[in-house]
Structures are given as C-alpha cells and as structure tokens.
Coordinates of C-alpha atoms in Angstrom, one line a residue:
X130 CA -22.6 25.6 -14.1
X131 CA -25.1 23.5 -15.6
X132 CA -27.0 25.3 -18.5
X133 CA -25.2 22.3 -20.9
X134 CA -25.8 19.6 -18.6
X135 CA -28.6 17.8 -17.5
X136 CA -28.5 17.9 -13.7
X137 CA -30.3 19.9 -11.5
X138 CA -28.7 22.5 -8.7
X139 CA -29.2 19.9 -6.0
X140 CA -27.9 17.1 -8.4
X141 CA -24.1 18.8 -8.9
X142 CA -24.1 19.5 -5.0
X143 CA -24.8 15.7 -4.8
X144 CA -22.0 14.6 -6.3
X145 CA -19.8 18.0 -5.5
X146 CA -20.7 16.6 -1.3
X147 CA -20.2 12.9 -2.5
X148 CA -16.8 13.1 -4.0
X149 CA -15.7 15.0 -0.9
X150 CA -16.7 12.1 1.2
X151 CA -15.3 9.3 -0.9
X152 CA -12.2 10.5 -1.9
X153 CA -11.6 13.7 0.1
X154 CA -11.4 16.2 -2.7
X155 CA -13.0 19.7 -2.9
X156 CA -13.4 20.8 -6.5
X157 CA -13.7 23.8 -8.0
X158 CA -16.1 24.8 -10.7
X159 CA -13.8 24.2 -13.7
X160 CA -12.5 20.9 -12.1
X161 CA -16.3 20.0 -11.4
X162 CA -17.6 20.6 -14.4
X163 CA -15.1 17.7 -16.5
X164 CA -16.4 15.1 -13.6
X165 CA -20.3 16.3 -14.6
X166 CA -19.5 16.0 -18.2
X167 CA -17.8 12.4 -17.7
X168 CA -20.7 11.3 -15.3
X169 CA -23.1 12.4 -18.1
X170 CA -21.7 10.8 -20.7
X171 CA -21.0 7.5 -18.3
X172 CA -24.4 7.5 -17.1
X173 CA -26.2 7.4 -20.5
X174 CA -23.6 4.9 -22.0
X175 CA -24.4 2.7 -19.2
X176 CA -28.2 3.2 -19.4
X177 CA -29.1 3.9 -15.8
X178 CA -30.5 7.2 -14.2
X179 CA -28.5 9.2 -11.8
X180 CA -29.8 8.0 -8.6
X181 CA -28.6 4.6 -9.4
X182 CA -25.1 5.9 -10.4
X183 CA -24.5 7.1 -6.7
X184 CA -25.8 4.5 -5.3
X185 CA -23.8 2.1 -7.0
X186 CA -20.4 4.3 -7.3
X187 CA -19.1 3.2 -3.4
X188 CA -19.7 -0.4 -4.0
X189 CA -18.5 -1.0 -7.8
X190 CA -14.7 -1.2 -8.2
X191 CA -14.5 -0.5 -11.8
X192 CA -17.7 2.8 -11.6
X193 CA -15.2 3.8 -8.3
X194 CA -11.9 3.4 -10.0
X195 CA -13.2 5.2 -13.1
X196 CA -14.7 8.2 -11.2
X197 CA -11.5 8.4 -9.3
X198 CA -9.1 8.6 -12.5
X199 CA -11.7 11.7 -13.7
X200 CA -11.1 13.6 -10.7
X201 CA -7.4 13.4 -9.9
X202 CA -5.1 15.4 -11.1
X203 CA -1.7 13.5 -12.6
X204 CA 0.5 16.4 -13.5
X205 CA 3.6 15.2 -11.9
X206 CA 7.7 14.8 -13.7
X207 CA 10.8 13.7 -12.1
X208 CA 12.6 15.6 -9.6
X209 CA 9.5 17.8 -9.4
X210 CA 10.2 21.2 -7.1
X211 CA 14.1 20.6 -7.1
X212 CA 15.1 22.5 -4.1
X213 CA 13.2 20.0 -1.8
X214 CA 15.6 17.3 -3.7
X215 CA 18.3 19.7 -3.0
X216 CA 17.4 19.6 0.7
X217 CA 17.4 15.7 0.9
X218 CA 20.3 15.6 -0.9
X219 CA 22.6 18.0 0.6
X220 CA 21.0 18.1 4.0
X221 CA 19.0 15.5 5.5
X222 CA 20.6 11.7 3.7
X223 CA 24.1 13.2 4.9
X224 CA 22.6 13.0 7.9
X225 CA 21.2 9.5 8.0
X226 CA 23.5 7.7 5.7
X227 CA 24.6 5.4 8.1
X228 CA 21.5 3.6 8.5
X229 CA 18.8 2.2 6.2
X230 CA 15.8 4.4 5.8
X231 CA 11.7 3.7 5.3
X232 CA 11.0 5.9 2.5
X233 CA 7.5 6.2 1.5
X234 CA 5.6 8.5 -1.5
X235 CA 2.0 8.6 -0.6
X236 CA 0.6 10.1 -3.2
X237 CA 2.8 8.7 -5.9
X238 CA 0.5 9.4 -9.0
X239 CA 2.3 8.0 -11.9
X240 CA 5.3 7.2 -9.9
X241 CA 8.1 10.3 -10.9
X242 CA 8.3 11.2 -7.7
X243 CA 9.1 7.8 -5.9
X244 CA 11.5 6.8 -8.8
X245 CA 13.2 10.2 -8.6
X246 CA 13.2 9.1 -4.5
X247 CA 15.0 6.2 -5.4
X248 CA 17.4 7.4 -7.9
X249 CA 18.8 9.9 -5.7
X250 CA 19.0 7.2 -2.6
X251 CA 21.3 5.5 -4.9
X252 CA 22.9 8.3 -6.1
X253 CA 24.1 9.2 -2.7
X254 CA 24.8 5.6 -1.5
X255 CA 21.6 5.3 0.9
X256 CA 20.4 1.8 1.6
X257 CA 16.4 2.6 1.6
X258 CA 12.8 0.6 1.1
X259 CA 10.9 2.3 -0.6
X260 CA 6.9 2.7 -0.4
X261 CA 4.5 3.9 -3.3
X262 CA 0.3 4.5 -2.6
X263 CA -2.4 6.3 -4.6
X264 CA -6.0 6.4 -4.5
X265 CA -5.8 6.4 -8.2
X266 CA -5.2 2.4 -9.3
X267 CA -4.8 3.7 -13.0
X268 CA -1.8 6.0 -12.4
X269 CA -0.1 3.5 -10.1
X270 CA -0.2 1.1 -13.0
X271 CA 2.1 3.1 -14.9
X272 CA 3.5 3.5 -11.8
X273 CA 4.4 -0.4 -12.1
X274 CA 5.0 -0.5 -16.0
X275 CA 7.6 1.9 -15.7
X276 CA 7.8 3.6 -19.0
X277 CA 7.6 6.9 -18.9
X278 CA 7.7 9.9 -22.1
X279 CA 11.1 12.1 -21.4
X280 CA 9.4 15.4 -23.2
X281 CA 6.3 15.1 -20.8
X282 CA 8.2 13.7 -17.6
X283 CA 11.2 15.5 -17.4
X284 CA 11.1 19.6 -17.2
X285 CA 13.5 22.3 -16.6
X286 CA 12.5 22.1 -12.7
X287 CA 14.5 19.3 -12.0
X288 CA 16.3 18.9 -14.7
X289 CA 20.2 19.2 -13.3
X290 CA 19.2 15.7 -11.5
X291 CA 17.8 14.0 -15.1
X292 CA 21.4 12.2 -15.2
X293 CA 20.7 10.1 -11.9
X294 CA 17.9 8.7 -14.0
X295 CA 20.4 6.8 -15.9
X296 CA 21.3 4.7 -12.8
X297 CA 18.0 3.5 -12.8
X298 CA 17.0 3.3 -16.4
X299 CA 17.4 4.0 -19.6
X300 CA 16.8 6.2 -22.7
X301 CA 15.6 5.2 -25.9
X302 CA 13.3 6.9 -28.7
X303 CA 11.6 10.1 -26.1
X304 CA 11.0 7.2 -23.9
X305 CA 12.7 6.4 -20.3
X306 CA 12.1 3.0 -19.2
X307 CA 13.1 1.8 -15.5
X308 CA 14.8 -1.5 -15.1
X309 CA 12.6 -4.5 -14.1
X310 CA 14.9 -5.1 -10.8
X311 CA 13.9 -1.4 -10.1
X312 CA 10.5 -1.4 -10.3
X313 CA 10.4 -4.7 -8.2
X314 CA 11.9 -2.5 -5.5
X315 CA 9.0 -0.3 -5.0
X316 CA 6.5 -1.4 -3.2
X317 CA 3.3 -0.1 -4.4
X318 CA -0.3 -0.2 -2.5
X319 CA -3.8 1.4 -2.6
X320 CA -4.1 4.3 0.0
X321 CA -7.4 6.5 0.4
X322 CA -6.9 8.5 2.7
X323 CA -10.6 9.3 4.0
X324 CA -10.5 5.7 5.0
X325 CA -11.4 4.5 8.9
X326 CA -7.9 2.9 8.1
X327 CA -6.1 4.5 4.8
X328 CA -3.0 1.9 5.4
X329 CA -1.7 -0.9 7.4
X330 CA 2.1 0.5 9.1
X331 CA 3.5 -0.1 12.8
X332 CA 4.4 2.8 14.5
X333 CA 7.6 5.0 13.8
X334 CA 8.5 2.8 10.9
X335 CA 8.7 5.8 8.7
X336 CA 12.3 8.3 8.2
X337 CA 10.9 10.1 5.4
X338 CA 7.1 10.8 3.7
X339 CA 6.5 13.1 0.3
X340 CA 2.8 13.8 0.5
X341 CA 2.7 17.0 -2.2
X342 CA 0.4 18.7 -4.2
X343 CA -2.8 16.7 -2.5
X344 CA -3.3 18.9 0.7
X345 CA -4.5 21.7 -2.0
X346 CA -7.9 19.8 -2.4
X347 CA -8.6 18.5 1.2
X348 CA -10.8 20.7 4.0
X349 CA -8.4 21.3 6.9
X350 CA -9.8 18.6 9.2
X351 CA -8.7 15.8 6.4
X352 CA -5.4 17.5 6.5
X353 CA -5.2 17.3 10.2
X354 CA -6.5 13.7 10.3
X355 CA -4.1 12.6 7.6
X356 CA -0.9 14.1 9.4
X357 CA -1.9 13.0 12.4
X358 CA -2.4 9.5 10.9
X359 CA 1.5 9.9 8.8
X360 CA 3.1 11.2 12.3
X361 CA 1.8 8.0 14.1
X362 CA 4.1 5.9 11.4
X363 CA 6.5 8.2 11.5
X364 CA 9.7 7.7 13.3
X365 CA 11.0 10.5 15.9
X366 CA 13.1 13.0 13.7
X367 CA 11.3 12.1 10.8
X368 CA 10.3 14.1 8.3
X369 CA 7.1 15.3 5.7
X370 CA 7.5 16.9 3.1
X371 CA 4.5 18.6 1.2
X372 CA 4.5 20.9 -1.8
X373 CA 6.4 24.9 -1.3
X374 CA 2.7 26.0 -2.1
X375 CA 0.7 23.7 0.5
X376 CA 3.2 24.2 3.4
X377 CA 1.9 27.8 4.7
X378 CA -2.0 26.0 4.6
X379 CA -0.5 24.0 7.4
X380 CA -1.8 24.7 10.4
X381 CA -0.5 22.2 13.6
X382 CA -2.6 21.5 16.5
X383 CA -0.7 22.4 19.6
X384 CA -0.9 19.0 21.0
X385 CA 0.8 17.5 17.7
X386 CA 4.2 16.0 17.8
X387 CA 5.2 17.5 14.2
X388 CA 6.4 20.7 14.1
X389 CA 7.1 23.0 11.2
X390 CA 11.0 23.5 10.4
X391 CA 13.0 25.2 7.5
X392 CA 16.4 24.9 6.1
X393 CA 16.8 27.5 3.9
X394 CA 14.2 28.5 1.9
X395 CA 13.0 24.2 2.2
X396 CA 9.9 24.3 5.1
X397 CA 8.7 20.7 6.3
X398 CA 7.0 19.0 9.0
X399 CA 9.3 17.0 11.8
X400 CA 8.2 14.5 14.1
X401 CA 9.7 15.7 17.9
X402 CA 8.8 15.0 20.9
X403 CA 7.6 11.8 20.7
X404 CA 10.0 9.0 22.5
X405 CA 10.4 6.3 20.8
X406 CA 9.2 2.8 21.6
X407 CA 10.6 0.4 23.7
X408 CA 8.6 -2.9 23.0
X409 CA 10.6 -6.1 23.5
X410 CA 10.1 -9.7 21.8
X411 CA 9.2 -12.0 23.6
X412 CA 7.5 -15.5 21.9
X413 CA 8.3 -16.3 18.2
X414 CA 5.1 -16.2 16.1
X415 CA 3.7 -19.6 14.7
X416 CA 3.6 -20.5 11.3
X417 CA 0.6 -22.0 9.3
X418 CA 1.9 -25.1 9.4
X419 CA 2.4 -25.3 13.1
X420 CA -0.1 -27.9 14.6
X421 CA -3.2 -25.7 16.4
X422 CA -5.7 -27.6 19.6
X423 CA -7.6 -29.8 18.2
X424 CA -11.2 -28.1 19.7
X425 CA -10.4 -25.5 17.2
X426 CA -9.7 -28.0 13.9
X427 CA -12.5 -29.0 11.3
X428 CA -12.4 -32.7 9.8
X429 CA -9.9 -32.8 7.3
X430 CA -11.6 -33.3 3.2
X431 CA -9.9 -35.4 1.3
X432 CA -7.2 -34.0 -0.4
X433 CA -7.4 -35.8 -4.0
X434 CA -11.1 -34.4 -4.3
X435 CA -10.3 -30.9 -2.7
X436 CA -7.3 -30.2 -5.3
X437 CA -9.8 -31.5 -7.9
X438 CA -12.3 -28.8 -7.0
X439 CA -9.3 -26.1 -6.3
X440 CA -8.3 -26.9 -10.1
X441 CA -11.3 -26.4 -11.6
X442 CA -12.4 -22.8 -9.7
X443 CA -8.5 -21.6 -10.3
X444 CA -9.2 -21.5 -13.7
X445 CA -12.3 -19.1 -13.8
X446 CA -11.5 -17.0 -10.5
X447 CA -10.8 -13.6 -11.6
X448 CA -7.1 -12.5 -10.4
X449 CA -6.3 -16.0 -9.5
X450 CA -2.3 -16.4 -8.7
X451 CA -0.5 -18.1 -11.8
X452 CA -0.5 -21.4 -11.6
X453 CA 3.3 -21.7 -11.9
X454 CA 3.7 -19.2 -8.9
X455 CA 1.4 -21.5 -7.2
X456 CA 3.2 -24.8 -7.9
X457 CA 7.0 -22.6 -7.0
X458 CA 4.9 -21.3 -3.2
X459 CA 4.3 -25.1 -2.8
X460 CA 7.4 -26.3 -3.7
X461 CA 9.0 -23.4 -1.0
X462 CA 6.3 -24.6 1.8
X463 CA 7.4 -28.4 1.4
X464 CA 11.1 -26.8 1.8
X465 CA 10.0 -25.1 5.2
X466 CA 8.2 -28.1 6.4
X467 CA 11.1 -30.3 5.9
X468 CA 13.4 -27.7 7.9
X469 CA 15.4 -27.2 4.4
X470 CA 15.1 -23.0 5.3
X471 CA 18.5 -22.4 3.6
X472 CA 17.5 -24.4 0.3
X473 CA 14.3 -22.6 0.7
X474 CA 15.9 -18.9 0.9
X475 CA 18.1 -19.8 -2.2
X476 CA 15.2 -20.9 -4.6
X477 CA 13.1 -17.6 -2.9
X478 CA 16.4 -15.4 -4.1
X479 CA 16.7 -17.0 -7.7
X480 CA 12.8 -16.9 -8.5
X481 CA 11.3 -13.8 -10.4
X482 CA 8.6 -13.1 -8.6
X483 CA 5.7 -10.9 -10.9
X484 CA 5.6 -7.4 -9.7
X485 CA 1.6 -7.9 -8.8
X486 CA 2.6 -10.8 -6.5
X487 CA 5.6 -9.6 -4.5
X488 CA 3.4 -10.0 -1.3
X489 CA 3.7 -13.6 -1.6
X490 CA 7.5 -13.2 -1.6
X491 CA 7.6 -11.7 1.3
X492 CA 5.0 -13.9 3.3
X493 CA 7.7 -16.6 2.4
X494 CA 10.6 -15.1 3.8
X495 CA 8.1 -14.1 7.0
X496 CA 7.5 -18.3 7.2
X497 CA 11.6 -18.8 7.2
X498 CA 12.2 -16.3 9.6
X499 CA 9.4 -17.4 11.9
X500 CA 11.2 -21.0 11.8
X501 CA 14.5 -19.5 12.7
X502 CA 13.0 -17.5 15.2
X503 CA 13.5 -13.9 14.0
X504 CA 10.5 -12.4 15.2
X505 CA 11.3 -8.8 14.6
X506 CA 12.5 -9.7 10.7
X507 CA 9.6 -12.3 10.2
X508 CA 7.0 -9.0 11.6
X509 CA 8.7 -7.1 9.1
X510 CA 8.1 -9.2 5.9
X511 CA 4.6 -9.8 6.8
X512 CA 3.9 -5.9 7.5
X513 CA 5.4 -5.2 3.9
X514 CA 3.0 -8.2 2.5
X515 CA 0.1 -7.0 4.1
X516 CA 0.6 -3.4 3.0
X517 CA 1.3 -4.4 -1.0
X518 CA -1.8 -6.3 -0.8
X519 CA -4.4 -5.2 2.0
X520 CA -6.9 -8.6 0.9
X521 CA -3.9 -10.5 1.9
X522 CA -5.2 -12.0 5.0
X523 CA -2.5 -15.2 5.5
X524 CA 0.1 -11.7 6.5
X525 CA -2.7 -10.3 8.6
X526 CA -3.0 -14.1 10.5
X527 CA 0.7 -13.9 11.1
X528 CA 0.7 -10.8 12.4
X529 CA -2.0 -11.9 14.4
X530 CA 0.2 -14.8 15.8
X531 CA 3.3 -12.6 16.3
X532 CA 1.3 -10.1 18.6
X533 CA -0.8 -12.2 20.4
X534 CA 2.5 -13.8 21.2
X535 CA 4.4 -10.5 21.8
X536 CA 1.0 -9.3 24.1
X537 CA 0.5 -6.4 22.1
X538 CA -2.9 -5.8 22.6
X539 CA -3.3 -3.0 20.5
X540 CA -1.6 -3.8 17.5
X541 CA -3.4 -7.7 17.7
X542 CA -6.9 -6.6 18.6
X543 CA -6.6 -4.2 14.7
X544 CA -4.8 -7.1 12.7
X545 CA -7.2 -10.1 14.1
X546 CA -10.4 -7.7 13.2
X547 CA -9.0 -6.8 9.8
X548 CA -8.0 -10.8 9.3
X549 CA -11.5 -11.8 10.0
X550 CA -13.3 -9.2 8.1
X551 CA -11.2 -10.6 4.7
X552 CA -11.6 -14.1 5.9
X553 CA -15.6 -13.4 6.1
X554 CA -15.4 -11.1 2.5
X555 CA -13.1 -14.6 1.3
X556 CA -15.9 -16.9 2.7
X557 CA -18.7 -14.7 1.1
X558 CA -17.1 -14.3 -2.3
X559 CA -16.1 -18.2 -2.6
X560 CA -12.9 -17.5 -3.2
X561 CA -10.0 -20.0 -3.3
X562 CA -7.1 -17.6 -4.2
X563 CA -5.1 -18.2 -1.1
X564 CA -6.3 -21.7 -0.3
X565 CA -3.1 -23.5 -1.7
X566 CA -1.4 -22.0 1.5
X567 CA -2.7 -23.9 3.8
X568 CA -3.0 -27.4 2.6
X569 CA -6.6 -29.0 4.0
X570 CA -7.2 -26.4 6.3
X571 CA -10.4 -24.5 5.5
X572 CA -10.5 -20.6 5.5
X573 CA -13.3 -21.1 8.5
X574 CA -11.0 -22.7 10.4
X575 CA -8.5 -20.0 10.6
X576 CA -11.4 -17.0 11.4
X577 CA -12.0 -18.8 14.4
X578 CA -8.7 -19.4 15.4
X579 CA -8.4 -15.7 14.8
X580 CA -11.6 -15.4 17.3
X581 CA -10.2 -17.4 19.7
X582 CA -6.9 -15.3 19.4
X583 CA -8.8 -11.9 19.9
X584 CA -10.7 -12.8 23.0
X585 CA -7.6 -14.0 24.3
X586 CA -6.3 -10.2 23.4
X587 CA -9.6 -8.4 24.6
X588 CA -9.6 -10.6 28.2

C-alpha cells in the first residue's frame, strides 16, 4: 500500500480512521490509495507536513470540500436501476396521485437522480416538492447548473424513460440542459450524514426518500443511525428506497418502525406503525417586524451612519447577497409593513429569484403568511428556507417564534439552540449578510430574544 508513497503504516490508518469519522466512508485499498496519492500531492503543493493537514482538514471549508470530492464516488445517469422507476411509476404514484408528495434524493450526487424524480412526477401528473442533499458541494453544483453530457448520463439502464427528459429539458450538441424554471424547483442543501444533526425536517414530512448506492461504504451502525434519522421525517406509509445491491445489507432493529417490503422483484423500506401526529395550532408566529418588550431592546444606531457602514462591508464580505436582491427584499419588507401582502405576493411571484438565494424567497412568503395568519403555511416556508441554507438563522428565529407559540417544546428548544449558535458564529465572523432584514435591530438583540424564548421553553 504504500511502497510509492511517503506515509508510514500508522499514517494511512490515520486518515483511513479519519475519513470514516468525517464523512462516514470505509474505503477500500484501491479507493484509498487515489485519496493518499491526492493528499500527497496536496500536502507538498501547499507546503505543510501531514500533521498539520489533519488538523486543519475539519475546520477548512475549501481542504474539507476538496478532500470530500476525492473520496466520493459520482457514477450516477438518469433513470439509474429502471425497475425501481418502474415501481414508482406503475405502483406507488398511482397510489398517491391525489395528493402532493415531499420527495427528497439525499444523496443526489450530480443531480440524475432527482431530475429523473422530477421528470417522471410530471410525467404522471404528480404535484411534488422536491428535495436534493450531498455531502459533496462540487457535484451539487452541477447539480444546480443543470447541464449534463447525454453519452455519459444516459445509459441503456434507463433508457426507455430518456423521452420524459424532454419535458424538462432539452437536447442540443451530446448535451441535455434542464430549464431554469426546473432547476429553481429543486431544492438543494448540504447533508453529512455523520453529523449530530445531518438536516433540519419536522417530523413525517417526507412520502418518498432515494438514498442509493451510499449504504455500500458506511459500517452498519451509520446505516442504522441514518435510517433511523430518515424514518423520523418520514411520513407513515412512506417509503426508502436504496440501491437492489445495498437492500439485503439491511438489517432492521426490531424496535424500528420501517420494515422491509417487495413488489415484485423492487425491495424497500416502509414506514408502519408509527401513528401519525396530531399537533394542533394554536398562536400565529410573530414576524421581525413585530414590536418585542422593551427590557429585551438595545438603543437604536442611527440609521444614516449604520447603512453607511453596511455599504461599505457589503462590498468586501465574501458571499454577500446581490445588492439588487437586497434593495427588491427591502422593497417586499416595506410592502408587508404597510399591510400591502397581496402587492407583496405579486412582485414575490414576478421576481427571478438566483437559484443560490431561493431561501430568501421563501422566508418572504413565511413573513406574508405569518401576517395573514397561516401558521401551518408560514412553518412550512421557513422549514424549506432553513433547510436550503442551514446558516440561515432569520428561518431558524421564525421557527423559533412559531413553536414557542405553538408550545412545542421539543421542536423550539432544537431551532432556538441552532439560531443562537449561527447568531454567535454571525457575531464572531462580523458578518452583515443578513443584517438588511431587520432594519436597526442588532443581531445581539435577537440571540437574546432567542435566550429569553428558550428558557421560556426549558421552564
């Protein structure tokens, strides 16, 4: 193993052990070997020894990202193992086509699969959301562009549904490319799945889940924490579907509410006997702009000097929000504050929101239906912003406000925690990003307003 490398024995278990614990993967020699050989070759490029490479892998988005691209595997084409698409089509959406489904590809790679969700959802006249998440950012960004090479992505498996492609699409030069209003459908979000908390969804929100061809390189307990994780989203009769060659790895605990079914030669995992909930609403949530006791205010600045400062720092902050999306989610707050909610919704419909920013659409429509007092619709919009961007933490306030309302201790005490631990990261960082949201309110102000919420909760 590592005659032409330059790491010792206990130096390839190292990283073997490490990449286990960061991104769940067991790898096999061959596999281990092209990571070595890209860690080698990163590690002298970069000028540092190997010590400081793992120490500085967790912490480092781009050394993380990078490492994570090496070791995952993006072999994936449209309509990939056609008699599970057979089974959705001719089995389970017959079934459910009467209602609109939560459909969500957690492993999405470079997005096949989830468009190839989509296009047969239309295909067969099913109203659907649908959900996209990868640990791999570089995948999911081709995910977003949408162009994809027909020789490469389309294969013989699969190929009698190819046509349903052109519904969402087209064909030009050995290249498919998805339409813009398609790709702004999917909504796409990191997921790492040996997390403390791989993702952000309320319970049985889920009909259907394609997790394939990962389980193949996780231990057993990962795969039992991760389906126990999916079943808690999932709702009752709803399915998982993993690869034909991963299924028979599957081993259920006898406590667990999925249970292995088959129709046909098709095996998956469905959720039963679990009742469903029965939570009621009871107080709408509040909105940012709703007035909060004044022992929990800080002296207003002076708005003149604060959009001064806020001007300057936009312009070097890296990531910042367009400007022009800025001055439209202004123009939309003004709308909302002067009751005008339909002229609000109508300038929301028009605007083309950039596919990196859609959680800001949806935080919008979360402030409208808040003022209408549509709880359940405004919980929804703000769950979808806070799962596209999990740094979002004006959706994670909301939700804060809508279950401390609601009582729900549970569900509060996780979103207030999360909210303060990006308001603290915000704080720490100096960054302004979101600050445009909340006129002169500072971002300390709303962590202890989220303090003040949770003991409330925790009483």
């Amino acid at each position: 193993m590592n005659q032409d490398l330059p790491f010792s024995s206990e130096e390839i278990e190292t990283i073997r052990r490490k990449i286990q614990q960061w991104i769940g993967m067991i790898l096999n020699d061959s596999h281990l070997k092209t990571v070595l050989s890209y860690i080698n070759s990163f590690i002298k490029k970069e000028n540092i020894t190997f010590e400081q490479y793992i120490d500085r892998v967790p912490s480092d988005k781009d050394y993380f990202k990078s490492l994570v691209n090496v070791c995952t595997i993006n072999e994936t084409y449209f309509f990939r193992e056609e008699l599970q698409f057979d089974f959705l089509k001719d089995k389970l959406l017959p079934s459910v086509k009467d209602r609109e489904l939560n459909v969500w590809s957690a492993a999405c790679s470079c997005g096949q699969e989830i468009y190839s969700l989509y296009a047969l959802c239309r295909k067969s006249r099913i109203k659907a959301e649908f959900y996209a998440s990868d640990i791999d950012e570089t995948s999911m960004e081709i995910l977003k562009a949408g162009k994809y090479n027909v020789n490469s992505s389309i294969r013989d498996d699969g190929k009698k549904y190819a046509a349903f492609l052109e519904n969402i699409g087209t064909f030009s030069n050995e290249c498919f490319t998805v339409y813009p209003e398609v790709r702004e459908r999917i909504h796409c979000f990191y997921c790492n799945f040996t997390n403390e908390k791989p993702f952000t969804f309320p319970p049985d929100f889920f009909d259907i889940v394609l997790i394939r061809n990962v389980f193949i390189y996780f231990s057993q307990e990962l795969k039992a924490r991760i389906l126990n994780e999916i079943a808690s989203v999932l709702k009752p009769e709803g399915i998982i579907l993993v690869s034909v060659s991963e299924i028979a790895s599957i081993v259920l605990p006898k406590d667990s509410c999925l249970t292995k079914e088959c129709s046909g030669n098709i095996y998956y995992l469905r959720k039963t006997g679990c009742s469903k909930r029965n939570s009621r609403l009871q107080k709408e949530s509040q909105t940012f702009r709703q007035k909060i006791p004044s022992s929990l205010q800080n002296p207003q600045e002076e708005k003149a000097e604060q959009k001064a400062e806020l001007s300057a720092q936009k312009q070097t902050e890296k990531n910042a929000i367009p400007s022009s999306l800025q001055d439209f989610t202004e123009q939309i707050l003004q709308e909302i504050n002067s009751n005008n909610l339909e002229n609000a919704k109508l300038k929301l419909g028009k605007y083309a929101f950039p596919a990196n920013f859609m959680e800001i659409k949806y935080f919008l429509y979360g402030i409208i239906s808040s003022m209408e007092k549509s709880t359940e619709d405004a919980k929804q919009y703000f769950l979808k912003a806070s799962i596209l961007n999990q740094e979002f933490w004006p959706a994670f306030f909301q939700l804060g406000l809508i279950y401390t309302n609601e009582k729900n201790r549970k569900e509060g005490i996780k979103v207030l925690k999360r909210c303060i631990e990006l308001l603290e990261n915000y704080e720490k960082e100096q960054k302004i990003c979101y600050n445009f949201f909340v006129e002169s309110f500072s971002p300390v102000y709303f962590k202890d307003t989220c303090k003040t919420l949770l003991n409330t909760l925790e009483q």
